[in-house]
mmCIF file of C-alpha atoms in Angstrom:
data_model
loop_
_atom_site.group_PDB
_atom_site.id
_atom_site.type_symbol
_atom_site.label_atom_id
_atom_site.label_comp_id
_atom_site.label_asym_id
_atom_site.label_seq_id
_atom_site.Cartn_x
_atom_site.Cartn_y
_atom_site.Cartn_z
ATOM 1 C CA MET A 1 128.162 69.307 89.048
ATOM 2 C CA TYR A 2 124.938 69.979 87.116
ATOM 3 C CA HIS A 3 122.882 73.067 88.039
ATOM 4 C CA ALA A 4 119.388 73.550 86.709
ATOM 5 C CA ASP A 5 118.616 76.803 84.924
ATOM 6 C CA GLN A 6 117.371 79.054 87.731
ATOM 7 C CA SER A 7 115.372 81.267 85.341
ATOM 8 C CA SER A 8 112.892 78.528 84.408
ATOM 9 C CA PRO A 9 110.524 76.761 86.808
ATOM 10 C CA PRO A 10 111.371 73.225 87.852
ATOM 11 C CA ARG A 11 109.879 70.473 85.708
ATOM 12 C CA PRO A 12 107.167 68.441 87.427
ATOM 13 C CA ILE A 13 108.063 64.871 88.294
ATOM 14 C CA ILE A 14 104.800 63.806 86.644
ATOM 15 C CA ALA A 15 105.088 65.666 83.332
ATOM 16 C CA PRO A 16 101.367 65.837 82.425
ATOM 17 C CA LEU A 17 100.738 67.826 85.598
ATOM 18 C CA GLY A 18 102.788 70.721 84.206
ATOM 19 C CA ALA A 19 99.957 71.906 81.982
ATOM 20 C CA LEU A 20 97.481 71.733 84.867
ATOM 21 C CA TYR A 21 99.807 73.698 87.146
ATOM 22 C CA GLU A 22 100.240 76.376 84.481
ATOM 23 C CA ARG A 23 96.467 76.768 84.110
ATOM 24 C CA VAL A 24 95.677 76.974 87.831
ATOM 25 C CA ALA A 25 98.718 78.969 89.020
ATOM 26 C CA PRO A 26 97.078 82.364 88.311
ATOM 27 C CA LEU A 27 94.321 81.421 90.772
ATOM 28 C CA SER A 28 96.675 80.945 93.738
ATOM 29 C CA TYR A 29 96.990 84.595 94.766
ATOM 30 C CA PRO A 30 93.294 85.452 94.396
ATOM 31 C CA LEU A 31 92.510 82.332 96.433
ATOM 32 C CA ILE A 32 94.672 83.606 99.286
ATOM 33 C CA ARG A 33 93.327 87.177 99.077
ATOM 34 C CA VAL A 34 89.666 86.155 98.855
ATOM 35 C CA THR A 35 89.966 83.544 101.605
ATOM 36 C CA ALA A 36 91.716 85.944 103.967
ATOM 37 C CA GLY A 37 89.026 88.555 103.399
ATOM 38 C CA LEU A 38 86.143 86.118 103.790
ATOM 39 C CA LEU A 39 87.599 84.670 106.989
ATOM 40 C CA LEU A 40 87.691 88.154 108.528
ATOM 41 C CA LEU A 41 84.059 88.946 107.677
ATOM 42 C CA PRO A 42 82.335 86.788 110.321
ATOM 43 C CA HIS A 43 84.545 88.242 113.063
ATOM 44 C CA GLY A 44 83.393 91.722 112.101
ATOM 45 C CA ALA A 45 79.776 90.531 111.813
ATOM 46 C CA GLN A 46 80.018 89.232 115.378
ATOM 47 C CA LYS A 47 81.088 92.606 116.687
ATOM 48 C CA LEU A 48 79.021 94.934 114.516
ATOM 49 C CA PHE A 49 75.791 92.968 114.140
ATOM 50 C CA GLY A 50 75.803 90.529 117.063
ATOM 51 C CA LEU A 51 75.859 87.552 114.682
ATOM 52 C CA PHE A 52 77.414 84.155 115.432
ATOM 53 C CA GLY A 53 77.129 84.713 119.176
ATOM 54 C CA GLY A 54 79.081 87.958 119.079
ATOM 55 C CA ASP A 55 78.632 91.059 121.193
ATOM 56 C CA ILE A 56 80.350 94.436 120.831
ATOM 57 C CA GLY A 57 80.125 94.896 124.585
ATOM 58 C CA ALA A 58 82.138 91.744 125.223
ATOM 59 C CA THR A 59 84.803 92.920 122.795
ATOM 60 C CA ALA A 60 84.909 96.334 124.457
ATOM 61 C CA GLY A 61 85.158 94.610 127.850
ATOM 62 C CA LEU A 62 88.148 92.581 126.676
ATOM 63 C CA PHE A 63 89.768 95.712 125.294
ATOM 64 C CA ALA A 64 89.276 97.561 128.591
ATOM 65 C CA LYS A 65 90.650 94.586 130.536
ATOM 66 C CA VAL A 66 93.928 94.634 128.576
ATOM 67 C CA GLY A 67 94.196 98.445 128.605
ATOM 68 C CA ILE A 68 93.026 99.282 125.079
ATOM 69 C CA GLN A 69 91.149 102.560 125.412
ATOM 70 C CA PRO A 70 88.722 104.017 124.473
ATOM 71 C CA ALA A 71 87.414 100.462 124.448
ATOM 72 C CA LEU A 72 83.985 100.787 122.828
ATOM 73 C CA PRO A 73 84.963 103.039 119.886
ATOM 74 C CA LEU A 74 88.013 100.867 119.216
ATOM 75 C CA ALA A 75 85.866 97.710 119.343
ATOM 76 C CA TYR A 76 83.670 99.259 116.645
ATOM 77 C CA LEU A 77 86.776 100.204 114.654
ATOM 78 C CA VAL A 78 88.075 96.635 114.825
ATOM 79 C CA GLY A 79 84.657 95.336 113.784
ATOM 80 C CA CYS A 80 84.714 97.681 110.778
ATOM 81 C CA VAL A 81 88.242 96.631 109.794
ATOM 82 C CA GLU A 82 87.255 92.973 110.026
ATOM 83 C CA PHE A 83 83.901 93.263 108.250
ATOM 84 C CA PHE A 84 84.409 96.007 105.674
ATOM 85 C CA GLY A 85 88.160 95.455 105.318
ATOM 86 C CA GLY A 86 87.544 91.736 104.859
ATOM 87 C CA LEU A 87 84.911 92.456 102.216
ATOM 88 C CA LEU A 88 87.206 94.888 100.385
ATOM 89 C CA MET A 89 90.109 92.428 100.465
ATOM 90 C CA ALA A 90 87.880 89.616 99.217
ATOM 91 C CA ILE A 91 86.675 91.558 96.175
ATOM 92 C CA GLY A 92 89.995 93.322 95.679
ATOM 93 C CA LEU A 93 88.776 96.907 96.029
ATOM 94 C CA LEU A 94 91.045 99.358 97.858
ATOM 95 C CA THR A 95 92.967 96.204 98.621
ATOM 96 C CA ARG A 96 96.093 97.832 100.006
ATOM 97 C CA VAL A 97 94.128 100.172 102.293
ATOM 98 C CA ALA A 98 92.072 97.270 103.668
ATOM 99 C CA ALA A 99 95.147 95.075 104.101
ATOM 100 C CA ALA A 100 97.019 97.879 105.907
ATOM 101 C CA GLY A 101 94.118 98.150 108.356
ATOM 102 C CA VAL A 102 94.309 94.421 109.021
ATOM 103 C CA VAL A 103 98.093 94.555 109.491
ATOM 104 C CA ILE A 104 97.738 97.320 112.084
ATOM 105 C CA MET A 105 94.851 95.569 113.827
ATOM 106 C CA MET A 106 96.759 92.284 114.041
ATOM 107 C CA ALA A 107 99.921 94.018 115.270
ATOM 108 C CA VAL A 108 97.956 95.628 118.105
ATOM 109 C CA ALA A 109 96.241 92.316 118.911
ATOM 110 C CA LEU A 110 99.591 90.537 118.951
ATOM 111 C CA LEU A 111 101.341 93.104 121.131
ATOM 112 C CA GLN A 112 98.514 94.099 123.465
ATOM 113 C CA VAL A 113 96.592 90.860 123.902
ATOM 114 C CA HIS A 114 98.418 87.724 122.784
ATOM 115 C CA LEU A 115 102.185 88.188 123.196
ATOM 116 C CA GLY A 116 102.197 87.387 126.907
ATOM 117 C CA ASN A 117 100.425 84.082 126.288
ATOM 118 C CA GLY A 118 103.272 82.476 124.351
ATOM 119 C CA PHE A 119 103.265 81.224 120.785
ATOM 120 C CA PHE A 120 100.478 78.655 120.451
ATOM 121 C CA TRP A 121 96.962 79.758 119.584
ATOM 122 C CA THR A 122 95.503 76.965 121.741
ATOM 123 C CA LYS A 123 96.735 79.008 124.719
ATOM 124 C CA LEU A 124 95.619 82.313 123.096
ATOM 125 C CA GLY A 125 99.202 82.960 122.049
ATOM 126 C CA PHE A 126 100.380 85.160 119.209
ATOM 127 C CA GLU A 127 100.460 82.485 116.461
ATOM 128 C CA TYR A 128 97.052 83.453 114.962
ATOM 129 C CA PRO A 129 97.455 87.243 114.817
ATOM 130 C CA LEU A 130 101.050 86.863 113.598
ATOM 131 C CA PHE A 131 99.987 84.556 110.754
ATOM 132 C CA TRP A 132 97.041 86.708 109.647
ATOM 133 C CA GLY A 133 99.059 89.899 110.039
ATOM 134 C CA LEU A 134 101.748 88.505 107.731
ATOM 135 C CA VAL A 135 99.150 87.307 105.214
ATOM 136 C CA ALA A 136 97.654 90.817 105.238
ATOM 137 C CA LEU A 137 101.137 92.321 104.864
ATOM 138 C CA ALA A 138 101.753 90.146 101.801
ATOM 139 C CA ILE A 139 98.407 91.275 100.365
ATOM 140 C CA PHE A 140 99.331 94.893 101.099
ATOM 141 C CA LEU A 141 102.640 94.460 99.259
ATOM 142 C CA ARG A 142 101.042 92.764 96.236
ATOM 143 C CA GLY A 143 97.780 94.722 95.946
ATOM 144 C CA GLY A 144 94.611 93.360 94.408
ATOM 145 C CA GLY A 145 96.284 91.418 91.646
ATOM 146 C CA GLU A 146 94.877 90.263 88.327
ATOM 147 C CA LEU A 147 91.431 89.117 89.502
ATOM 148 C CA SER A 148 90.371 92.181 91.498
ATOM 149 C CA VAL A 149 88.114 95.185 91.256
ATOM 150 C CA ASP A 150 91.229 97.360 91.585
ATOM 151 C CA ARG A 151 92.564 95.827 88.359
ATOM 152 C CA ALA A 152 89.180 96.033 86.623
ATOM 153 C CA VAL A 153 88.904 99.781 87.269
ATOM 154 C CA GLY A 154 92.605 100.308 86.572
ATOM 155 C CA ARG A 155 93.266 102.209 89.807
ATOM 156 C CA GLU A 156 94.584 101.431 93.260
ATOM 157 C CA LEU A 157 96.156 103.193 96.201
#
């Protein structure tokens, strides 16, 4: 039985695409890191600045309802993790610190708010915080990567 060499990538079925894939492959990780960070930003802007129909009081009220105390300071903390952590992840500065904050935030959201609602996000289940927590964990494990401020300054935590 023939076994392909496991040390080389598989050949594309459409050979001319191989060169394209090689050129764009280095963009895949920054795309994930930047997108994850930018998708967190508006959630933080809702809480911290009242944008997009947000309200820190409503967030604090939800926290109090599910037993997360002290509700208002923690609502501000979550807003900061989402806004500033999202910004830091997007530009790749202090990437691991920002990603760790998101992992912790999503773990708390999953366990304290969403776990009892089942899996599906359409029923406010844990699917969404689990997915974003794992994305943030992967970013934490990898760091800023090639196209990041961390790499440009040559330092990271």
